[in-house]
Tab-separated table of C-alpha atoms and ligand atoms in Angstrom:
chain	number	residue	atom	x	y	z
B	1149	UNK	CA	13.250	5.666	-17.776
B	1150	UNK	CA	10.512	3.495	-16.072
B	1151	UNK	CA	7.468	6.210	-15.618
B	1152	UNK	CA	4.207	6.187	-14.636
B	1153	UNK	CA	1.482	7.620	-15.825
B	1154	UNK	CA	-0.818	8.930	-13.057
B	1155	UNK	CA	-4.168	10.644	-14.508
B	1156	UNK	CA	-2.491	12.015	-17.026
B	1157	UNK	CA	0.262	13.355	-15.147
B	1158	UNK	CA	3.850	11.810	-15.808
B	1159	UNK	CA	5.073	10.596	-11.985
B	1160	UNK	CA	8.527	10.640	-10.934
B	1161	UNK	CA	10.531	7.355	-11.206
B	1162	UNK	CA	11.053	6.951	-7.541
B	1163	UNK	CA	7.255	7.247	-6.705
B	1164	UNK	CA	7.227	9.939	-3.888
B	1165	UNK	CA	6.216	9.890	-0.608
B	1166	UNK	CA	2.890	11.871	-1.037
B	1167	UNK	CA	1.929	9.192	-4.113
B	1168	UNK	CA	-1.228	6.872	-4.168
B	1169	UNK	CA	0.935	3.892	-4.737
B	1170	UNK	CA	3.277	4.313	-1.966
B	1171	UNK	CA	0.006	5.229	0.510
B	1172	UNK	CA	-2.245	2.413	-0.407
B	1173	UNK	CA	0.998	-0.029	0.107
B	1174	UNK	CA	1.588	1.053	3.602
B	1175	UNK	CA	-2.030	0.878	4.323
B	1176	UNK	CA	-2.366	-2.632	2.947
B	1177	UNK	CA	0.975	-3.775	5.015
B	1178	UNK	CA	-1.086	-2.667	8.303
B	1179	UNK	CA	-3.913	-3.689	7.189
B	1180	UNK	CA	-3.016	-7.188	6.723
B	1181	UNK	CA	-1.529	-7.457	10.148
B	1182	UNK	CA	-4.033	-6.157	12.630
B	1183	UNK	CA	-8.023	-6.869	12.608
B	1184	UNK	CA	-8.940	-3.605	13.609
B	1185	UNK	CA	-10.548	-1.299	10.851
B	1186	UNK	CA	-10.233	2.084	12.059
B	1187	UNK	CA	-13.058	4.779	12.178
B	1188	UNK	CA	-11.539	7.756	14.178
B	1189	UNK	CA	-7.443	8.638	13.472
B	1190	UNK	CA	-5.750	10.323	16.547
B	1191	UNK	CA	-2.440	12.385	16.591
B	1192	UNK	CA	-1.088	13.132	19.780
B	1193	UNK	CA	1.283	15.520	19.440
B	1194	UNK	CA	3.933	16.897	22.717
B	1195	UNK	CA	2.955	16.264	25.711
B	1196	UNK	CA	0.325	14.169	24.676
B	1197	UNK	CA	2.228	10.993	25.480
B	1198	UNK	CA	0.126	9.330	27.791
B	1199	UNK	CA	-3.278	9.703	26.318
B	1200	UNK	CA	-3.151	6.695	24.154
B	1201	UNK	CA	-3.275	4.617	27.337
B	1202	UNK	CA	-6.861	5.033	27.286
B	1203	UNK	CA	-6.700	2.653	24.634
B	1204	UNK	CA	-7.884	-1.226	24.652
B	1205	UNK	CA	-4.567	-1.784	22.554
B	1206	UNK	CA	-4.274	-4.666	19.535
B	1207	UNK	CA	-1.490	-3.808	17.891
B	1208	UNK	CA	1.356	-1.253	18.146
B	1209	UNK	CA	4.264	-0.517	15.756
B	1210	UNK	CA	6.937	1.542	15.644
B	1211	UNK	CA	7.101	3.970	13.022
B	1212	UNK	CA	10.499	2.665	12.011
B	1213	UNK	CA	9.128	-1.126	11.587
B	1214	UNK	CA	6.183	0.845	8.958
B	1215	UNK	CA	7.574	0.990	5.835
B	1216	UNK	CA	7.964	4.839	4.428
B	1217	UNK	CA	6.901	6.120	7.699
B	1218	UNK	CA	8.221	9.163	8.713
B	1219	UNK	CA	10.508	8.642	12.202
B	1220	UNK	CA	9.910	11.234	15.142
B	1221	UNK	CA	13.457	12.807	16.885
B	1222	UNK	CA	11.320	14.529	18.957
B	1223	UNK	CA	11.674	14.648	22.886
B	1224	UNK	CA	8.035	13.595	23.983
B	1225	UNK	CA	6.989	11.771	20.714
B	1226	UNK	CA	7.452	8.002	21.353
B	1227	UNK	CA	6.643	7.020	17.733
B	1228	UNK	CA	4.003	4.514	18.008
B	1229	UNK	CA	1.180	3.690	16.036
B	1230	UNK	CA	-1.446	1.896	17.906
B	1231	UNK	CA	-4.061	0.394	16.833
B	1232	UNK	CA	-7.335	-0.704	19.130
B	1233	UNK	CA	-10.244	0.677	20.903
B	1234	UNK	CA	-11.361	3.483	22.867
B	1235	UNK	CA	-15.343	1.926	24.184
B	1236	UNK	CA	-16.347	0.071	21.436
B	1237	UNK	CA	-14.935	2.604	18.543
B	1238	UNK	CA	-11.881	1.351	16.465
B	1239	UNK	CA	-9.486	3.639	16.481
B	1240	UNK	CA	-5.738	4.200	14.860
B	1241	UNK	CA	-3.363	6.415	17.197
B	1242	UNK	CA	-0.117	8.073	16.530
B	1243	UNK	CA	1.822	8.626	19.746
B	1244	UNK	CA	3.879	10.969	18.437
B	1245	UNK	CA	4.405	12.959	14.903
B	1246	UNK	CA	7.535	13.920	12.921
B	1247	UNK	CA	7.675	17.625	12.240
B	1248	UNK	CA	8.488	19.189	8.965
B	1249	UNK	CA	11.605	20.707	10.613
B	1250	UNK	CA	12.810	17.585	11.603
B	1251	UNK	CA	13.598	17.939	7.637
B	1252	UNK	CA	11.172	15.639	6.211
B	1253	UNK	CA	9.534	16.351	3.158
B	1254	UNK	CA	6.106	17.951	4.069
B	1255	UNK	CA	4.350	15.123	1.611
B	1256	UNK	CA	6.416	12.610	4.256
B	1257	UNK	CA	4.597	14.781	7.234
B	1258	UNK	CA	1.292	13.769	6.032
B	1259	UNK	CA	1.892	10.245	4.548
B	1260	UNK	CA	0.246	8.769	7.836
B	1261	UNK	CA	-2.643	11.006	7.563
B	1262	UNK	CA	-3.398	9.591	4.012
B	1263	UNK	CA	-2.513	6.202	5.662
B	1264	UNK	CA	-5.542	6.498	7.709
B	1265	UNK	CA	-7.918	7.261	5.487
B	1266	UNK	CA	-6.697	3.962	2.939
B	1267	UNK	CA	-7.287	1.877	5.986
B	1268	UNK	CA	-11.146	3.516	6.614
B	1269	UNK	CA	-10.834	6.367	9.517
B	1270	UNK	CA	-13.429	8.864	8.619
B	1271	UNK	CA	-13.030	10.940	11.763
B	1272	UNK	CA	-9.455	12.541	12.911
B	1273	UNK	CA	-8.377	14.643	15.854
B	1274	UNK	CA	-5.342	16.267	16.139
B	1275	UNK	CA	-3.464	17.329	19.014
B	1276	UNK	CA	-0.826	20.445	19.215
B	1277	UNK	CA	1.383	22.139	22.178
B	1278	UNK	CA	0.990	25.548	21.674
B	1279	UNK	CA	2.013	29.038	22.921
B	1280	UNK	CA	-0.778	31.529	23.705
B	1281	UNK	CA	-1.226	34.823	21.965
B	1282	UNK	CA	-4.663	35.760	23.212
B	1283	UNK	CA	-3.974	37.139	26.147
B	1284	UNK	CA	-6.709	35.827	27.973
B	1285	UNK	CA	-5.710	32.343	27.204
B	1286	UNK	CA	-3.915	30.738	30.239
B	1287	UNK	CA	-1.402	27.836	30.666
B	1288	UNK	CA	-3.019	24.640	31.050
B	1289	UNK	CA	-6.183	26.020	28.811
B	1290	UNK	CA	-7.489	23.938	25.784
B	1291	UNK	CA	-8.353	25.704	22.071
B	1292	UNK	CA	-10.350	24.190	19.872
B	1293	UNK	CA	-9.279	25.274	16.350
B	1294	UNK	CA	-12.142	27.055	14.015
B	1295	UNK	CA	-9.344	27.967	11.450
B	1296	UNK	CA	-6.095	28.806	10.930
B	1297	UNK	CA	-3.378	30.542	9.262
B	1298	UNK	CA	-0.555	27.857	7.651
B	1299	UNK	CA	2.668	30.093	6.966
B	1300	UNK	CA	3.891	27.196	5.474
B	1301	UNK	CA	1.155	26.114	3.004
B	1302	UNK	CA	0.439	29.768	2.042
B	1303	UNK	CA	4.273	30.094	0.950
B	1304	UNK	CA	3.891	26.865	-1.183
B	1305	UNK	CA	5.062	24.047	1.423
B	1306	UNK	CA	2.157	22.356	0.734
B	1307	UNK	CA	0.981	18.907	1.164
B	1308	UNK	CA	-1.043	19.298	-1.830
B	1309	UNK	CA	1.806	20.309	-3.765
B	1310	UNK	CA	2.683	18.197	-7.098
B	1311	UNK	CA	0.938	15.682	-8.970
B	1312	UNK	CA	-2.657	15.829	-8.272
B	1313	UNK	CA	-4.274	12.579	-8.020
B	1314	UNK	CA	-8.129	12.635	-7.643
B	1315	UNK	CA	-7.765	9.228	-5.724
B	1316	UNK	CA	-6.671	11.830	-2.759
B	1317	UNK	CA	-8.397	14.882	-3.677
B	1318	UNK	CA	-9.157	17.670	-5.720
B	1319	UNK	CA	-6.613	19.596	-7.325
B	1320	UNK	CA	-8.377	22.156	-6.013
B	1321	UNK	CA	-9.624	22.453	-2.582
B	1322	UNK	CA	-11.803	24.623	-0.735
B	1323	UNK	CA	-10.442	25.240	2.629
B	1324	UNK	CA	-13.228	27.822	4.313
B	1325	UNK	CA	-14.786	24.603	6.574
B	1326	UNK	CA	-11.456	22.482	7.218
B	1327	UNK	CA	-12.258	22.260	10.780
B	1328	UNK	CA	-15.570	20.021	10.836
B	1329	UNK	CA	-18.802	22.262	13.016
B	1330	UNK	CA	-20.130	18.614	14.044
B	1331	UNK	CA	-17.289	17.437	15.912
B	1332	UNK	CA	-16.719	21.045	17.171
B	1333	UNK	CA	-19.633	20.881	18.795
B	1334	UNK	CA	-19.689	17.846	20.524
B	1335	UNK	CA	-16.114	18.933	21.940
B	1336	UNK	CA	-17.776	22.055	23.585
B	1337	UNK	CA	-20.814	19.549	24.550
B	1338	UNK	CA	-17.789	17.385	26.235
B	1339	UNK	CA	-16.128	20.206	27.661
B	1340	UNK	CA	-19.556	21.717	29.127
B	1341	UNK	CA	-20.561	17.962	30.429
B	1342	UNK	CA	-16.976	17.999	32.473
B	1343	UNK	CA	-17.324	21.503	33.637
B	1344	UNK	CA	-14.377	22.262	32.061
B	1345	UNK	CA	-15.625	25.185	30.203
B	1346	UNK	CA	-14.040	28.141	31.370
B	1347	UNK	CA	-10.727	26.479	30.258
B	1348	UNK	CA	-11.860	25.840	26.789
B	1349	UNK	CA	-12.072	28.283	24.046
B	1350	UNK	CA	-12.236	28.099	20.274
B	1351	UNK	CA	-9.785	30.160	18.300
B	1352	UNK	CA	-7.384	30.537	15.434
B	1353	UNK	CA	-4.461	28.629	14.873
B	1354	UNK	CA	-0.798	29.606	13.222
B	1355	UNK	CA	1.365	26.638	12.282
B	1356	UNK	CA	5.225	27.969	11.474
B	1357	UNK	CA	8.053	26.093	10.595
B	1358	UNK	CA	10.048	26.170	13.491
B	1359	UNK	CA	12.254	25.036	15.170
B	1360	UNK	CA	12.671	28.069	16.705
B	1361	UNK	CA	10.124	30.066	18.850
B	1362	UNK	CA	9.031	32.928	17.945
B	1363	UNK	CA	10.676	36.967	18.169
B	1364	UNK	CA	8.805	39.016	20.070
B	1365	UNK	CA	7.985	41.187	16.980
B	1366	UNK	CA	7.231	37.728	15.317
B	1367	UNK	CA	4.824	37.536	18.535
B	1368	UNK	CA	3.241	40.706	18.366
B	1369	UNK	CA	2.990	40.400	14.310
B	1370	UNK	CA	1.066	37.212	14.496
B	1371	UNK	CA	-1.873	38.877	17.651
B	1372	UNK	CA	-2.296	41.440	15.440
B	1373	UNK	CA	-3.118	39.469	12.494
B	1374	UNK	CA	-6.054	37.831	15.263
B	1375	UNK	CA	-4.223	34.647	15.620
B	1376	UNK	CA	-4.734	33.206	19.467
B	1377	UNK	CA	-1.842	30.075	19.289
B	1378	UNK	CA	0.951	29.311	17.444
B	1379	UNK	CA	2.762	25.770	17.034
B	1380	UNK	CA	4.684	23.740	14.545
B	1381	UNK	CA	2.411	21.046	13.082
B	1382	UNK	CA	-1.102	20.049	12.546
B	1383	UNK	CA	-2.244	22.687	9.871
B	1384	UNK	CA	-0.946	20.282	7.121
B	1385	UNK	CA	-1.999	17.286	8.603
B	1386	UNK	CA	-5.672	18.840	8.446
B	1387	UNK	CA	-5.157	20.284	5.066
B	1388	UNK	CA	-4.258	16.544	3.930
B	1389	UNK	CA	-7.129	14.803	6.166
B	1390	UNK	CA	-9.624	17.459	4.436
B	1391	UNK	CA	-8.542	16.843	0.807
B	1392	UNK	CA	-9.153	13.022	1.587
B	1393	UNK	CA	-12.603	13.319	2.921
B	1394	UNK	CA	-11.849	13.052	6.549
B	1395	UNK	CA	-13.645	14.695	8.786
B	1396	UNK	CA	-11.086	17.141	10.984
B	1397	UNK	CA	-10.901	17.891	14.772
B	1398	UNK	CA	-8.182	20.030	16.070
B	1399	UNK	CA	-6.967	21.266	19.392
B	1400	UNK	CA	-4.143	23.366	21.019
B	1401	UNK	CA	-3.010	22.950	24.225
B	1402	UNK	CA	-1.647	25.823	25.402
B	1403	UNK	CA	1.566	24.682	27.162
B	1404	UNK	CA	3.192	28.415	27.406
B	1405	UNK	CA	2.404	31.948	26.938
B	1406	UNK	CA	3.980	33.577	23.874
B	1407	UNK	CA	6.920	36.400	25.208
B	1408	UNK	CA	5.054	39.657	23.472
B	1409	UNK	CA	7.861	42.125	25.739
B	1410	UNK	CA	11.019	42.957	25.082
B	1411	UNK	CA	13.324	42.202	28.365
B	1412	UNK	CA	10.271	40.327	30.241
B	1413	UNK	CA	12.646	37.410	31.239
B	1414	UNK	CA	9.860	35.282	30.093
B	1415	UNK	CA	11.311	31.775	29.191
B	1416	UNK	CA	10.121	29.568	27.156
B	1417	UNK	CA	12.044	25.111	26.666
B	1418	UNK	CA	10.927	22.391	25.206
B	1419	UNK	CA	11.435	20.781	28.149
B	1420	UNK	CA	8.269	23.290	30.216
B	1421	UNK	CA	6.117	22.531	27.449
B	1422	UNK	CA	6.548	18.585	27.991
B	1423	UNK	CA	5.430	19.459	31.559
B	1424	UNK	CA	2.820	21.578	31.123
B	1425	UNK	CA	1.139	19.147	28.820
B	1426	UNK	CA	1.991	16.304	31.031
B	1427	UNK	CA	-0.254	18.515	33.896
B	1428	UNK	CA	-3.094	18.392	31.139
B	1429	UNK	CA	-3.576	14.867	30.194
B	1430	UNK	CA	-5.980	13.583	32.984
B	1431	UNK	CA	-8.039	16.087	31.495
B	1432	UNK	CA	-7.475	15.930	27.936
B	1433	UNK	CA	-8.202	11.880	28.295
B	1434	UNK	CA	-11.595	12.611	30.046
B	1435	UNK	CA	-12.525	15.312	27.137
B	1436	UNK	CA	-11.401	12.938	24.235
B	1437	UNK	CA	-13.375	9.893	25.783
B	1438	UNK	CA	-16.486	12.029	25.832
B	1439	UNK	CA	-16.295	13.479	22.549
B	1440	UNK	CA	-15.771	9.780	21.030
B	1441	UNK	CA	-18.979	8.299	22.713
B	1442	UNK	CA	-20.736	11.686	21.624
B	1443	UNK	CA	-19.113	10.333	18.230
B	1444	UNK	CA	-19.916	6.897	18.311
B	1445	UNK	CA	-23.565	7.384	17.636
B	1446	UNK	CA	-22.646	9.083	14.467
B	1447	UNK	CA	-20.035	7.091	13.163
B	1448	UNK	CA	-22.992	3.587	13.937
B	1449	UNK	CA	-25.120	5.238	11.112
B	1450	UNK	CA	-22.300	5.184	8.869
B	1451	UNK	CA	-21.218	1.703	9.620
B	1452	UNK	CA	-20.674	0.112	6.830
X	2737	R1P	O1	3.018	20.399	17.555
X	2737	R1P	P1	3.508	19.423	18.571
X	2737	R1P	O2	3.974	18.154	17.966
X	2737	R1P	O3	2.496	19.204	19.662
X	2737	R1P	O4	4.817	20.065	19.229
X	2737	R1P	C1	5.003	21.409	19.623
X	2737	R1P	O5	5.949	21.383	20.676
X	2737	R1P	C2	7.291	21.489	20.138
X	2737	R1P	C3	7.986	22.636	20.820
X	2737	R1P	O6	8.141	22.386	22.177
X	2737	R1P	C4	7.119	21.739	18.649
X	2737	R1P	O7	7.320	20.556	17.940
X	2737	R1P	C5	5.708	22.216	18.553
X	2737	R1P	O8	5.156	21.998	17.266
């Protein structure tokens, strides 16, 4: 059997989708057709869809046209990779994400993420729709993540999961600081300079596995445990971004309150969430472009 031998570790034949080979391969393939060498990664996750347009755009792709990519089915996730310039900052953004319950492996969830950081993005931010569990958290509000709790990753659906090859990360890895204070803080900065602020909080994160929403025991389990929103994504795409050496932005927009009563006749579709997000992106474009030129002077003295 044709194996390789991967710091010691025996690989499997096939060379899986979380493996060095595989990653470097798909960055090289972009690579070598676009001149832009991205600093700061974006994923815009539901509801998100039109904030790439405040891109100067080179060069978009489809995920299906990038080889190993994994393929949104999403409503609300186009599945576009662009590639181009927000001011004068390169930047690579995902218009769209595929979800682990779209029944991709979670390795294939955060291929892209390692993508980014082969082709030289240093900074990411990462977008969910979210339902509130704070209860003074309204719809149309913005949370910056601190932490989180990944229900997934702490019952072993882990990115990290497998052969551990130090040209990612440490086998390893401390997780206490995922979400980078720096970039934290020139979100609030942002936020402040809008007067946006009373719509902007910082919080806890939950990422389940969906698809479903939640129970309202579910609901009322995850408050209690101090968690403010709760979506399907981003906690493993930080967790990989971390391990790599990015540095990791997060946000949840909250899109819909989380039903914490039996018999309220509180609703909750996919569909509402698309909208309420939709009603957020004027807003969510003018925050981002703020925090990148807060960025921009950083990321000059690290120019390399
Ligand atoms: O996390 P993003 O991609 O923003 O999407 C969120 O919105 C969808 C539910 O409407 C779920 O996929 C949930 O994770």
């Amino acid at each position: 059997m044709d194996t390789k031998v991967i710091n010691g570790n025996r690989s499997r034949p096939d060379h899986p989708p979380g493996c060095f080979e595989v990653v470097k391969g798909v960055a090289d393939w972009l690579l070598s057709r676009t001149d832009v060498r991205p600093r700061i990664g974006m994923i815009c996750g539901t509801g998100m869809g039109s904030v790439p347009g405040m891109i100067n755009v080179r060069n978009e792709f489809a995920f299906e046209d990038i080889p190993h990519f994994p393929v949104s089915t999403v409503k609300g996730h186009a599945g576009k990779l662009i590639l181009g310039f927000i001011g004068s900052v390169p930047v690579m953004c995902m218009k769209g994400r595929a979800h682990y319950y779209e029944g991709y492996d979670i390795a294939q969830c955060v291929l892209p993420v390692r993508v980014m950081k082969e082709c030289g993005v240093t900074h990411m931010m990462i977008s969910n729709a979210a339902g509130a569990l704070n209860e003074n958290f309204q719809v149309g509000d913005v949370m910056i993540m601190k932490d989180h709790v990944n229900f997934l990753g702490l019952a072993g659906v882990n990115p990290l999961r497998g052969i551990s090859d130090d040209r990612f990360g440490p086998r390893f890895l401390l997780t206490s600081r995922i979400y980078d204070k720096e970039m934290r803080q020139m979100a609030k900065q942002a936020a402040k300079e809008l007067g946006y602020e009373s719509q902007f909080h910082e919080g806890v994160f939950a990422m389940v596995g969906g698809p479903n929403f939640e129970t309202v025991a579910e609901c009322r389990m995850l408050r209690m445990m101090g968690i403010d929103t709760v979506g399907m994504s981003t906690a493993h795409e930080a967790l990989a971004g971390h391990h790599c050496g990015i540095k990791v932005f997060a946000f949840s927009i909250v899109t819909n309150k989380c039903d914490m009563e039996y018999d309220s006749g509180y609703h909750i579709s996919h569909d509402q969430i698309l909208a309420s997000g939709f009603r957020m992106e004027l807003m969510i474009r003018m925050w981002i472009s703020t925090i990148i030129s807060l960025l921009s002077a950083e990321l000059e003295k690290t120019k390399s």
